[in-house]
Amino acid sequence: MSTAVSIRGLRRTFGDLVAVDQLTLDIPGGEVFGLLGPNGSGKTTTIRMLCGLIEPTAGTAEVAGIDVTRAPEQVREHIGYMSQRFGLYEDLTVAENLDFYGEVYGLRGAPQRVRSGEVVQFLGLEPRLAQLTGQLSGGWKQRVALGCALLHRPAVLFLDEPTAGVDPAARRAFWEAIKDIARQGTTVIVTTHYMDEAERCARLGMMSGGRLIALGTPAEVARQVAGGDGTLEDAFIRLQEAGEP
Amino acid sequence: MMRHLRPMVRKEFIQMRRDRLTLGIMVAIPVVQLLLFGYAIQTDVRHLPTVVFDDSRTPESRDLIAAFENTGNFTIVARVPSRAAVDDAIARGRAQAGIIVPHEFPRALVGGGTALVQVIVDAEDPLSSQSALAAASGVGEVRNLAVLSAAAGRATLPLEIRVRPRYNPGLRSAVFIVPGLVGVILTLTLVLVTAMAIVRERERGTLEQLIVTPISRTELMIGKITPYVAVGLVQMTTVLFLGRWVFDVPLTGSLVLLYAVTLVFIVASLAFGLLISTLVRTQAQAIQASFFFVLPNILLSGFMFPRAAMPAAARWLGLALPLTYFLKILRGILLKGVGLAGIWTDVAALAAFGVVLMALAVRRFHKTLD
């Protein structure tokens, strides 16, 4: 599979704060790639730069073969994005949100109905279609947001802490869906600080203080950070302790 | 190019329909404002409560006081026994005017001398005292002429000036205020509502999700304002209809022209609201900024206070407000029946405002979070 995301020397500062620094990374297509790290380690900033939501201070990034800084509008046709904070319209029904995002992504008429039907069936949204999105529980909201991000069959799907505030059963169902999506060829890039979720990724990048400090399968990352027979959780805790004064 | 416009407009309409409170306010504002301004704000003050100290108590003095009352500007509320009582009544606010007729009044009328009749007006509010002052000197002049003519043995006056108030013959303030109200209400609601538009999406977190889609800046902006163009037209129709029906304000000129020009003004106002929207970070700031803009519009545009009376600086400032031009157009079409030929420079100014403001708003709005 070709490379879905290619990052070279990416850097972003906010005033004096260096949020992301010297980030170089390749993510192959069709993979579930996890960005792991404590709060403030630069995960969200990285994802936002890859989606063209904020501009990098230095460095380059290609998503689906398109340079994000040179052609952000073209990149948008090929990516799906779920923000950390729920970003759909709460005063629209589930069906209205799906219609809106479908059309904004250029779907019309019969193809739109067919694709919308597929997504609704895939995520089991049928019973909620007529409900106002704001009245849904956290788990359902995430599913609808995922549905809206999938309508245009993106090559790369970015999920920024998708399961924050979602109960365990809903989280499991959500991850089953993510695996299916990857199996169909979509690259999924997900940020998390849940260990069980990190274990489910094919590969992980561990971030700390804006830098990538370990890269590989979950087992490899655990060994790199926590040494010998350390677990991923040991690695994570070690990182957090090192970060605190 | 505009293929994403349709979903955006439809979404805004659905959200507008769901937000019953805002929708209700936007419909109620024209009605409430019209009734408030139309009924409460009367710049032509009449029937000032008046006290009289008639020291002469003759048929001639009663005749004079009746003449004052007949102007409609003075309503006698009390007769008092002394000059001091007149001052006291005005000071306490029981009356706003006092008439003092001296003891020697009838003798001066027939004999030589001059009778000094005093009219005291509470001029705290210059606006309400003006017409009373004018009416009082009017009464004096008419009386003088009558006495002098009689003495000169003439049956007719040598000169009469007949003033014809065109376009508002009854000199009613509603005729002046209501057309202006169309402009003020459009400015008030449209600037405010659109100023909130982008900020609301930013605050609710929906903007982040929206800007990763292929929708363009222009589509986003135009999609946001289109539903409010419709709201503006409904508001204007309400004011014109009620103005005609309740206050008998004439609709003299071409309605087609009026609506066409109004569309230009609506777009300029919405574009300004959008520009505010891109400059502020929160909805509270958006409200503040809108009022900061709306107030000078009401004061300097000529809506209530004549621009001709303003100092040069204020007049220049007024030229920077779209409402100033729109008011001229509104009054021109509605009251004078002026055609496009008579207002095209003002229309051109409005169109220029619209284009410049919209371009600035689109330029200011970047499709990024920072």
Coordinates of C-alpha atoms in Angstrom, one line a residue:
Chain A
M1 CA 0.0 0.0 0.0
S2 CA 1.1 3.5 -0.8
T3 CA 1.9 6.1 1.9
A4 CA -1.2 7.8 3.2
V5 CA 0.5 10.5 5.3
S6 CA 4.1 11.7 5.0
I7 CA 5.4 14.2 7.5
R8 CA 8.8 15.9 7.3
G9 CA 10.2 18.1 10.0
L10 CA 6.8 19.5 11.0
R11 CA 6.8 22.3 13.6
R12 CA 4.2 24.5 15.2
T13 CA 4.6 27.2 17.8
F14 CA 2.0 29.3 19.6
G15 CA 3.9 32.4 20.7
D16 CA 6.7 31.0 22.9
L17 CA 5.2 27.6 23.2
V18 CA 6.5 24.9 20.9
A19 CA 3.5 22.6 20.4
V20 CA 5.0 20.3 17.8
D21 CA 8.6 20.0 16.9
Q22 CA 10.8 18.0 14.4
L23 CA 8.0 15.6 13.6
T24 CA 8.9 13.2 10.8
L25 CA 6.6 10.3 10.2
D26 CA 5.2 8.0 7.4
I27 CA 1.9 6.3 7.8
P28 CA 1.1 3.6 5.2
G29 CA -2.4 3.3 3.6
G30 CA -5.1 1.2 5.1
E31 CA -3.5 1.2 8.6
V32 CA -5.0 2.1 12.0
F33 CA -2.4 4.4 13.4
G34 CA -2.5 5.7 16.9
L35 CA -1.0 8.9 18.3
L36 CA -0.5 8.3 22.0
G37 CA 0.6 10.8 24.6
P38 CA -0.4 12.8 27.6
N39 CA -2.4 16.0 27.3
G40 CA -0.4 18.8 25.8
S41 CA 2.0 16.4 24.0
G42 CA 1.0 17.8 20.6
K43 CA -1.3 15.2 19.3
T44 CA -4.3 17.5 18.5
T45 CA -2.0 20.2 17.0
T46 CA -0.5 17.5 14.7
I47 CA -3.9 16.3 13.5
R48 CA -5.2 19.9 13.0
M49 CA -2.2 20.7 10.9
L50 CA -2.7 17.5 8.8
C51 CA -6.4 18.6 8.2
G52 CA -5.4 22.1 7.2
L53 CA -7.1 23.6 10.3
I54 CA -4.0 25.4 11.4
E55 CA -0.8 26.2 9.4
P56 CA 2.5 24.6 10.3
T57 CA 5.3 27.0 11.4
A58 CA 7.8 24.9 9.5
G59 CA 8.1 21.6 7.7
T60 CA 5.9 19.8 5.2
A61 CA 3.1 17.3 5.3
E62 CA 1.4 15.3 2.5
V63 CA -1.9 13.7 3.0
A64 CA -3.2 11.3 0.3
G65 CA -0.3 12.6 -1.8
I66 CA -1.3 16.3 -1.6
D67 CA 0.7 19.0 0.2
V68 CA -1.5 20.3 3.0
T69 CA 0.1 23.8 3.1
R70 CA 0.0 24.3 -0.7
A71 CA -3.4 22.9 -1.5
P72 CA -5.5 22.7 1.7
E73 CA -8.7 22.8 -0.3
Q74 CA -7.8 19.8 -2.3
V75 CA -6.8 17.8 0.7
R76 CA -10.3 18.4 2.2
E77 CA -11.9 16.3 -0.6
H78 CA -10.0 13.3 0.6
I79 CA -10.1 13.4 4.4
G80 CA -12.7 12.8 7.1
Y81 CA -12.3 14.5 10.4
M82 CA -13.9 14.1 13.8
S83 CA -13.0 16.9 16.2
Q84 CA -12.4 16.3 19.9
R85 CA -15.4 18.4 20.8
F86 CA -18.6 17.3 19.1
G87 CA -18.9 19.4 16.0
L88 CA -22.2 18.5 14.3
Y89 CA -25.3 20.8 14.5
E90 CA -27.2 19.9 17.6
D91 CA -30.3 21.7 16.4
L92 CA -30.5 19.5 13.3
T93 CA -31.8 16.0 13.3
V94 CA -29.4 13.1 12.6
A95 CA -30.8 12.8 9.1
E96 CA -30.5 16.5 8.5
N97 CA -26.8 16.4 9.6
L98 CA -26.1 13.5 7.3
D99 CA -27.9 15.3 4.4
F100 CA -26.0 18.5 5.0
Y101 CA -22.5 16.9 5.2
G102 CA -23.3 14.7 2.2
E103 CA -24.2 17.7 0.1
V104 CA -21.3 19.8 1.3
Y105 CA -19.0 16.9 0.2
G106 CA -20.6 17.1 -3.2
L107 CA -23.0 14.1 -3.1
R108 CA -26.3 14.6 -4.8
G109 CA -29.5 12.7 -5.8
A110 CA -29.4 8.9 -6.0
P111 CA -25.7 8.4 -5.2
Q112 CA -26.2 10.5 -2.0
R113 CA -29.2 8.4 -0.9
V114 CA -27.4 5.1 -1.6
R115 CA -24.3 6.2 0.3
S116 CA -26.2 7.7 3.1
G117 CA -28.2 4.4 3.4
E118 CA -24.9 2.5 3.6
V119 CA -23.5 4.6 6.3
V120 CA -26.7 4.5 8.3
Q121 CA -26.8 0.7 8.1
F122 CA -23.1 0.3 8.9
L123 CA -23.4 2.4 12.1
G124 CA -27.0 1.3 13.0
L125 CA -28.3 4.9 12.9
E126 CA -31.7 4.0 11.6
P127 CA -33.7 4.3 14.8
R128 CA -32.2 7.8 15.6
L129 CA -32.6 9.5 12.2
A130 CA -35.5 11.7 13.2
Q131 CA -34.0 12.7 16.6
L132 CA -32.4 16.0 17.2
T133 CA -28.7 15.4 17.4
G134 CA -28.3 17.4 20.6
Q135 CA -30.6 15.0 22.4
L136 CA -28.4 11.9 21.8
S137 CA -26.1 10.3 24.3
G138 CA -22.3 10.7 24.0
G139 CA -21.9 7.3 22.3
W140 CA -24.6 8.0 19.7
K141 CA -23.3 11.5 19.0
Q142 CA -19.8 10.0 18.2
R143 CA -21.4 7.5 15.9
V144 CA -23.3 10.2 14.0
A145 CA -20.1 12.3 13.8
L146 CA -18.3 9.3 12.4
G147 CA -21.0 8.7 9.9
C148 CA -20.8 12.3 8.6
A149 CA -17.0 12.0 8.3
L150 CA -17.4 8.8 6.2
L151 CA -20.0 9.9 3.7
H152 CA -17.5 10.9 1.0
R153 CA -15.4 7.7 1.3
P154 CA -12.3 9.6 2.5
A155 CA -8.8 8.1 1.9
V156 CA -7.7 9.2 5.3
L157 CA -9.9 9.5 8.4
F158 CA -8.7 11.6 11.4
L159 CA -10.3 11.0 14.8
D160 CA -9.2 13.2 17.6
E161 CA -9.9 11.5 20.9
P162 CA -13.1 10.0 19.5
T163 CA -14.2 8.1 22.5
A164 CA -13.8 10.7 25.3
G165 CA -16.8 10.6 27.5
V166 CA -18.3 7.5 25.9
D167 CA -19.3 4.4 27.9
P168 CA -17.3 1.2 27.5
A169 CA -19.8 -0.7 25.5
A170 CA -20.2 2.1 23.1
R171 CA -16.4 2.4 22.9
R172 CA -16.1 -1.2 21.9
A173 CA -18.7 -0.9 19.2
F174 CA -17.0 2.2 18.0
W175 CA -13.6 0.4 17.6
E176 CA -15.3 -2.5 15.8
A177 CA -16.5 0.1 13.3
I178 CA -13.0 1.6 13.0
K179 CA -11.5 -1.8 12.2
D180 CA -14.1 -2.3 9.5
I181 CA -13.4 1.1 8.0
A182 CA -9.6 0.3 7.8
R183 CA -10.3 -3.1 6.3
Q184 CA -12.1 -1.3 3.4
G185 CA -8.9 0.6 2.7
T186 CA -9.3 3.8 4.6
T187 CA -6.3 4.9 6.7
V188 CA -7.4 5.8 10.2
I189 CA -5.4 8.1 12.3
V190 CA -6.6 8.3 15.9
T191 CA -5.4 10.1 19.0
T192 CA -6.0 8.6 22.4
H193 CA -4.8 8.3 25.9
Y194 CA -6.7 5.1 26.7
M195 CA -4.3 2.1 26.9
D196 CA -6.8 -0.5 25.6
E197 CA -7.5 1.7 22.6
A198 CA -3.8 2.1 21.9
E199 CA -3.3 -1.7 22.0
R200 CA -5.9 -2.0 19.2
C201 CA -3.8 0.1 16.7
A202 CA -1.6 -1.6 14.1
R203 CA 1.1 1.0 14.9
L204 CA 1.6 3.7 17.4
G205 CA 3.5 6.9 17.6
M206 CA 4.2 8.1 21.1
M207 CA 4.4 11.9 21.6
S208 CA 5.8 13.9 24.5
G209 CA 6.5 17.6 24.7
G210 CA 5.7 18.0 21.0
R211 CA 8.1 15.4 19.8
L212 CA 7.8 11.8 18.6
I213 CA 9.7 9.7 21.1
A214 CA 8.7 6.2 20.0
L215 CA 7.3 4.5 16.9
G216 CA 6.2 1.0 16.2
T217 CA 3.7 -1.7 17.1
P218 CA 2.2 -1.3 20.6
A219 CA 4.6 -3.9 22.0
E220 CA 7.6 -2.2 20.4
V221 CA 6.6 1.2 21.7
A222 CA 6.2 -0.3 25.3
R223 CA 9.7 -1.8 25.1
Q224 CA 11.3 1.4 23.7
V225 CA 9.9 3.6 26.5
A226 CA 9.6 1.3 29.5
G227 CA 12.4 -1.1 28.7
G228 CA 12.5 -4.9 28.9
D229 CA 9.2 -6.4 29.9
G230 CA 7.4 -3.1 30.4
T231 CA 3.8 -2.7 29.3
L232 CA 2.3 0.2 27.3
E233 CA 0.8 1.5 30.5
D234 CA 4.2 1.5 32.2
A235 CA 5.5 3.5 29.3
F236 CA 2.7 6.0 29.5
I237 CA 3.1 6.5 33.3
R238 CA 6.9 6.9 33.0
L239 CA 6.3 9.6 30.4
Q240 CA 3.9 11.5 32.5
E241 CA 6.1 11.4 35.6
A242 CA 9.1 12.5 33.5
G243 CA 7.0 15.4 32.2
E244 CA 6.0 16.6 35.7
P245 CA 8.4 18.9 37.6
Chain B
M1 CA -18.4 27.4 -8.1
M2 CA -21.4 27.7 -5.8
R3 CA -22.3 24.1 -5.6
H4 CA -22.1 24.0 -1.8
L5 CA -24.4 27.0 -1.4
R6 CA -27.6 25.0 -1.4
P7 CA -26.9 22.8 1.6
M8 CA -25.7 25.8 3.5
V9 CA -28.8 27.9 2.8
R10 CA -31.1 25.0 3.6
K11 CA -29.3 24.3 6.9
E12 CA -29.6 27.9 7.9
F13 CA -33.3 27.9 7.2
I14 CA -33.8 24.8 9.3
Q15 CA -31.9 26.2 12.2
M16 CA -33.8 29.5 11.9
R17 CA -37.1 27.6 12.0
R18 CA -36.0 25.6 15.1
D19 CA -34.9 28.7 17.0
R20 CA -38.4 29.9 17.7
L21 CA -37.3 32.7 20.1
T22 CA -35.0 34.5 17.7
L23 CA -37.5 34.1 14.9
G24 CA -40.2 35.5 17.0
I25 CA -38.1 38.5 18.0
M26 CA -37.2 39.2 14.4
V27 CA -40.9 39.2 13.5
A28 CA -42.0 41.1 16.6
I29 CA -39.3 43.8 16.4
P30 CA -40.8 45.7 13.4
V31 CA -44.3 45.7 14.9
V32 CA -43.2 46.8 18.3
Q33 CA -40.8 49.4 17.0
L34 CA -43.4 50.8 14.6
L35 CA -46.0 51.2 17.3
L36 CA -43.5 52.7 19.7
F37 CA -42.0 55.2 17.4
G38 CA -45.3 55.9 15.6
Y39 CA -47.3 56.7 18.7
A40 CA -44.8 57.6 21.5
I41 CA -42.4 59.7 19.5
Q42 CA -44.2 62.8 18.5
T43 CA -41.9 65.6 17.8
D44 CA -44.8 68.0 17.1
V45 CA -45.7 68.8 20.7
R46 CA -49.2 70.2 21.3
H47 CA -51.5 70.8 24.2
L48 CA -49.0 72.1 26.8
P49 CA -50.7 72.3 30.2
T50 CA -50.9 76.0 30.8
V51 CA -51.8 78.2 33.8
V52 CA -53.3 81.7 33.4
F53 CA -53.0 84.8 35.6
D54 CA -55.6 87.2 34.2
D55 CA -55.1 90.4 36.1
S56 CA -57.5 92.3 33.8
R57 CA -60.6 90.1 33.8
T58 CA -62.3 91.9 30.9
P59 CA -64.0 90.5 27.7
E60 CA -60.9 91.5 25.8
S61 CA -58.5 89.5 28.0
R62 CA -60.8 86.4 27.9
D63 CA -60.9 86.8 24.1
L64 CA -57.1 86.8 24.0
I65 CA -56.8 83.7 26.2
A66 CA -59.3 81.9 24.0
A67 CA -57.1 82.8 21.0
F68 CA -54.2 81.1 22.7
E69 CA -56.2 78.0 23.4
N70 CA -57.5 77.9 19.9
T71 CA -54.0 77.4 18.5
G72 CA -54.1 73.9 20.0
N73 CA -50.7 74.4 21.6
F74 CA -52.0 75.6 25.0
T75 CA -54.5 73.8 27.2
I76 CA -55.6 75.9 30.2
V77 CA -55.4 73.7 33.3
A78 CA -55.8 76.4 36.0
R79 CA -56.3 80.1 36.6
V80 CA -54.1 81.5 39.4
P81 CA -54.3 84.7 41.4
S82 CA -50.7 86.0 41.1
R83 CA -47.6 86.1 39.0
A84 CA -45.7 84.2 41.7
A85 CA -48.3 81.4 41.5
V86 CA -47.6 81.1 37.7
D87 CA -43.8 80.7 38.4
D88 CA -44.6 78.2 41.1
A89 CA -46.9 76.0 38.9
I90 CA -44.2 75.8 36.2
A91 CA -41.4 75.1 38.7
R92 CA -43.3 72.3 40.2
G93 CA -44.2 70.9 36.8
R94 CA -47.9 71.3 37.2
A95 CA -47.8 73.4 34.1
Q96 CA -45.4 73.8 31.2
A97 CA -46.6 77.2 30.2
G98 CA -48.0 80.3 31.8
I99 CA -49.9 83.3 30.4
I100 CA -49.9 86.6 32.2
V101 CA -52.3 89.3 31.1
P102 CA -51.7 92.7 32.7
H103 CA -54.4 94.9 34.4
E104 CA -54.2 97.7 31.8
F105 CA -54.6 95.3 28.8
P106 CA -57.9 96.6 27.3
R107 CA -56.9 100.3 27.7
A108 CA -53.7 99.7 25.7
L109 CA -55.6 98.1 22.9
V110 CA -57.7 101.2 22.2
G111 CA -55.5 103.9 23.4
G112 CA -51.8 104.6 22.7
G113 CA -49.3 102.5 24.7
T114 CA -48.3 98.9 24.4
A115 CA -49.8 96.1 26.5
L116 CA -47.2 93.6 27.6
V117 CA -48.7 90.1 27.7
Q118 CA -46.2 87.5 29.0
V119 CA -46.0 83.9 27.9
I120 CA -43.6 81.8 30.0
V121 CA -42.7 78.4 28.5
D122 CA -40.7 75.7 30.3
A123 CA -37.9 75.3 27.7
E124 CA -36.1 72.5 29.4
D125 CA -36.8 70.4 26.4
P126 CA -36.2 72.7 23.4
L127 CA -38.2 70.4 21.2
S128 CA -41.4 70.7 23.1
S129 CA -41.2 74.4 23.7
Q130 CA -40.5 75.3 20.1
S131 CA -44.0 75.1 18.7
A132 CA -45.5 76.8 21.8
L133 CA -43.1 79.8 21.3
A134 CA -44.0 80.0 17.6
A135 CA -47.7 79.8 18.4
A136 CA -47.5 82.5 21.0
S137 CA -45.9 85.0 18.7
G138 CA -48.4 84.0 16.1
V139 CA -51.2 85.0 18.3
G140 CA -49.6 88.3 19.0
E141 CA -49.1 89.1 15.3
V142 CA -52.6 88.3 14.3
R143 CA -54.0 90.5 17.1
N144 CA -51.7 93.4 16.2
L145 CA -52.7 93.2 12.5
A146 CA -56.4 93.1 13.4
V147 CA -56.1 96.2 15.6
L148 CA -53.8 98.1 13.1
S149 CA -56.0 97.2 10.1
A150 CA -59.0 98.4 11.9
A151 CA -57.3 101.7 12.8
A152 CA -56.1 102.2 9.1
G153 CA -59.6 101.5 7.9
R154 CA -58.7 98.5 5.7
A155 CA -60.9 95.5 5.3
T156 CA -58.1 93.3 3.8
L157 CA -54.5 92.7 4.6
P158 CA -51.9 94.2 2.3
L159 CA -49.8 91.0 2.2
E160 CA -50.4 87.4 2.9
I161 CA -47.8 84.6 2.7
R162 CA -49.3 81.2 2.2
V163 CA -47.0 78.4 3.1
R164 CA -47.7 75.0 1.5
P165 CA -46.0 72.0 3.3
R166 CA -45.4 69.6 0.4
Y167 CA -45.1 65.7 0.8
N168 CA -46.3 65.8 4.4
P169 CA -49.1 68.4 4.5
G170 CA -50.4 67.5 7.9
L171 CA -46.8 67.9 9.3
R172 CA -47.2 64.6 11.1
S173 CA -44.1 63.1 12.5
A174 CA -45.3 59.5 11.7
V175 CA -44.9 60.3 8.0
F176 CA -41.3 61.3 8.6
I177 CA -40.5 58.6 11.0
V178 CA -42.0 55.4 9.5
P179 CA -40.0 55.3 6.2
G180 CA -36.9 55.9 8.3
L181 CA -37.9 53.1 10.6
V182 CA -37.7 50.6 7.7
G183 CA -34.0 51.4 7.5
V184 CA -33.4 51.5 11.2
I185 CA -35.1 48.1 11.9
L186 CA -33.2 46.5 9.0
T187 CA -29.9 47.8 10.3
L188 CA -30.7 46.8 13.9
T189 CA -31.7 43.2 13.3
L190 CA -29.7 42.3 10.3
V191 CA -26.3 43.6 11.5
L192 CA -26.9 41.9 14.9
V193 CA -28.1 38.6 13.6
T194 CA -25.3 38.1 11.1
A195 CA -22.6 39.5 13.5
M196 CA -23.5 36.5 15.7
A197 CA -23.5 34.0 12.7
I198 CA -19.9 32.9 12.4
V199 CA -19.1 33.5 16.1
R200 CA -21.9 31.2 17.1
E201 CA -20.5 28.4 14.9
R202 CA -17.1 29.0 16.4
E203 CA -18.4 29.0 20.0
R204 CA -20.4 25.8 19.5
G205 CA -17.5 24.0 17.9
T206 CA -19.3 23.4 14.6
L207 CA -17.0 25.7 12.7
E208 CA -14.1 23.3 13.2
Q209 CA -16.1 20.5 11.6
L210 CA -17.3 22.8 8.8
I211 CA -14.0 24.1 7.7
V212 CA -12.4 20.7 7.0
T213 CA -15.1 20.3 4.3
P214 CA -14.5 21.5 0.7
I215 CA -17.0 24.4 1.2
S216 CA -15.4 27.7 0.2
R217 CA -15.2 30.9 2.2
T218 CA -17.6 32.7 -0.2
E219 CA -20.1 29.9 -0.2
L220 CA -20.0 29.8 3.6
M221 CA -20.6 33.6 3.9
I222 CA -23.3 33.9 1.2
G223 CA -25.0 30.7 2.5
K224 CA -25.1 32.3 6.0
I225 CA -26.7 35.6 4.9
T226 CA -29.2 34.4 2.3
P227 CA -31.9 33.4 4.7
Y228 CA -31.6 36.7 6.4
V229 CA -32.2 38.6 3.2
A230 CA -35.6 37.0 3.2
V231 CA -36.1 38.0 6.9
G232 CA -35.2 41.6 6.0
L233 CA -37.8 41.7 3.2
V234 CA -40.5 40.4 5.5
Q235 CA -39.6 43.0 8.1
M236 CA -39.8 45.8 5.6
T237 CA -43.1 44.6 4.3
T238 CA -44.5 44.5 7.8
V239 CA -43.4 48.1 8.6
L240 CA -44.7 49.5 5.3
F241 CA -48.0 47.7 5.6
L242 CA -48.6 48.7 9.2
G243 CA -47.3 52.2 8.5
R244 CA -49.9 52.6 5.8
W245 CA -52.7 50.9 7.7
V246 CA -52.2 52.4 11.2
F247 CA -50.5 55.7 10.5
D248 CA -51.7 56.4 7.0
V249 CA -48.1 56.9 5.7
P250 CA -48.3 57.3 1.9
L251 CA -46.6 54.8 -0.5
T252 CA -46.2 57.2 -3.4
G253 CA -43.5 55.9 -5.6
S254 CA -42.7 52.6 -7.3
L255 CA -42.8 49.6 -4.9
V256 CA -40.7 47.5 -7.3
L257 CA -37.9 50.1 -7.2
L258 CA -38.2 50.3 -3.5
Y259 CA -37.8 46.6 -3.0
A260 CA -34.9 46.4 -5.5
V261 CA -33.0 49.2 -3.7
T262 CA -33.8 47.7 -0.3
L263 CA -32.2 44.4 -1.4
V264 CA -29.0 46.3 -2.1
F265 CA -29.2 47.9 1.4
I266 CA -29.9 44.5 3.1
V267 CA -26.9 43.0 1.4
A268 CA -24.7 45.9 2.6
S269 CA -26.0 45.5 6.2
L270 CA -25.5 41.8 6.2
A271 CA -22.0 42.1 4.9
F272 CA -21.2 44.5 7.7
G273 CA -22.6 42.1 10.2
L274 CA -20.4 39.3 8.8
L275 CA -17.4 41.6 9.0
I276 CA -18.1 42.1 12.7
S277 CA -18.5 38.4 13.0
T278 CA -14.9 37.8 11.7
L279 CA -13.5 40.5 14.0
V280 CA -14.8 39.3 17.4
R281 CA -14.3 36.0 19.3
T282 CA -17.5 35.6 21.3
Q283 CA -21.2 36.3 20.8
A284 CA -21.2 38.8 23.7
Q285 CA -18.5 40.8 21.8
A286 CA -20.6 40.6 18.7
I287 CA -23.6 42.1 20.4
Q288 CA -21.4 45.0 21.8
A289 CA -19.9 45.7 18.5
S290 CA -23.3 45.7 16.7
F291 CA -24.7 48.3 19.1
F292 CA -21.6 50.3 18.8
F293 CA -22.4 50.5 15.1
V294 CA -26.2 50.8 15.4
L295 CA -26.3 53.8 17.7
P296 CA -24.5 56.3 15.4
N297 CA -26.7 55.0 12.6
I298 CA -29.8 56.1 14.6
L299 CA -28.3 59.4 15.7
L300 CA -26.3 60.6 12.6
S301 CA -28.2 59.2 9.6
G302 CA -31.0 61.7 9.8
F303 CA -33.5 59.2 11.1
M304 CA -34.7 61.5 14.0
F305 CA -32.4 64.6 13.9
P306 CA -32.0 66.6 10.7
R307 CA -28.6 66.2 9.2
A308 CA -28.7 69.8 8.1
A309 CA -28.6 70.9 11.8
M310 CA -25.5 68.9 12.6
P311 CA -21.9 70.3 12.8
A312 CA -19.7 69.5 9.8
A313 CA -17.9 66.6 11.5
A314 CA -21.1 64.8 12.4
R315 CA -22.4 65.3 8.9
W316 CA -19.2 63.8 7.4
L317 CA -19.4 60.9 9.8
G318 CA -23.0 60.3 8.7
L319 CA -21.8 59.9 5.1
A320 CA -19.8 56.9 6.2
L321 CA -23.1 55.1 7.2
P322 CA -25.1 53.1 4.7
L323 CA -28.3 54.1 6.5
T324 CA -27.8 57.8 5.6
Y325 CA -28.1 57.0 1.9
F326 CA -30.9 54.5 2.4
L327 CA -33.0 57.0 4.3
K328 CA -32.8 59.5 1.5
I329 CA -33.9 56.8 -0.9
L330 CA -36.7 55.6 1.3
R331 CA -38.2 59.1 1.9
G332 CA -37.6 60.0 -1.7
I333 CA -39.5 57.0 -3.1
L334 CA -42.2 56.7 -0.4
L335 CA -43.1 60.4 0.2
K336 CA -42.1 62.1 -3.0
G337 CA -42.5 59.4 -5.6
V338 CA -39.0 59.9 -6.9
G339 CA -37.8 57.5 -9.7
L340 CA -34.4 55.9 -10.1
A341 CA -33.0 59.0 -11.9
G342 CA -33.4 61.0 -8.7
I343 CA -31.7 58.5 -6.4
W344 CA -29.1 56.7 -8.4
T345 CA -26.1 58.3 -6.7
D346 CA -27.4 57.1 -3.4
V347 CA -28.1 53.6 -4.8
A348 CA -24.5 53.5 -6.2
A349 CA -23.1 54.5 -2.8
L350 CA -25.1 51.6 -1.1
A351 CA -23.9 49.1 -3.7
A352 CA -20.3 50.2 -3.2
F353 CA -20.7 49.7 0.6
G354 CA -22.1 46.2 0.0
V355 CA -19.3 45.1 -2.4
V356 CA -16.5 46.6 -0.2
L357 CA -17.8 45.2 3.1
M358 CA -18.5 41.7 1.7
A359 CA -15.0 41.6 0.1
L360 CA -13.5 42.7 3.5
A361 CA -15.5 40.0 5.3
V362 CA -14.4 37.2 3.0
R363 CA -10.8 38.4 3.2
R364 CA -10.9 38.6 7.0
F365 CA -12.3 35.1 7.3
H366 CA -9.7 32.5 6.9
K367 CA -10.6 28.9 6.8
T368 CA -8.3 28.1 9.7
L369 CA -8.8 28.0 13.4
D370 CA -6.0 30.5 14.2

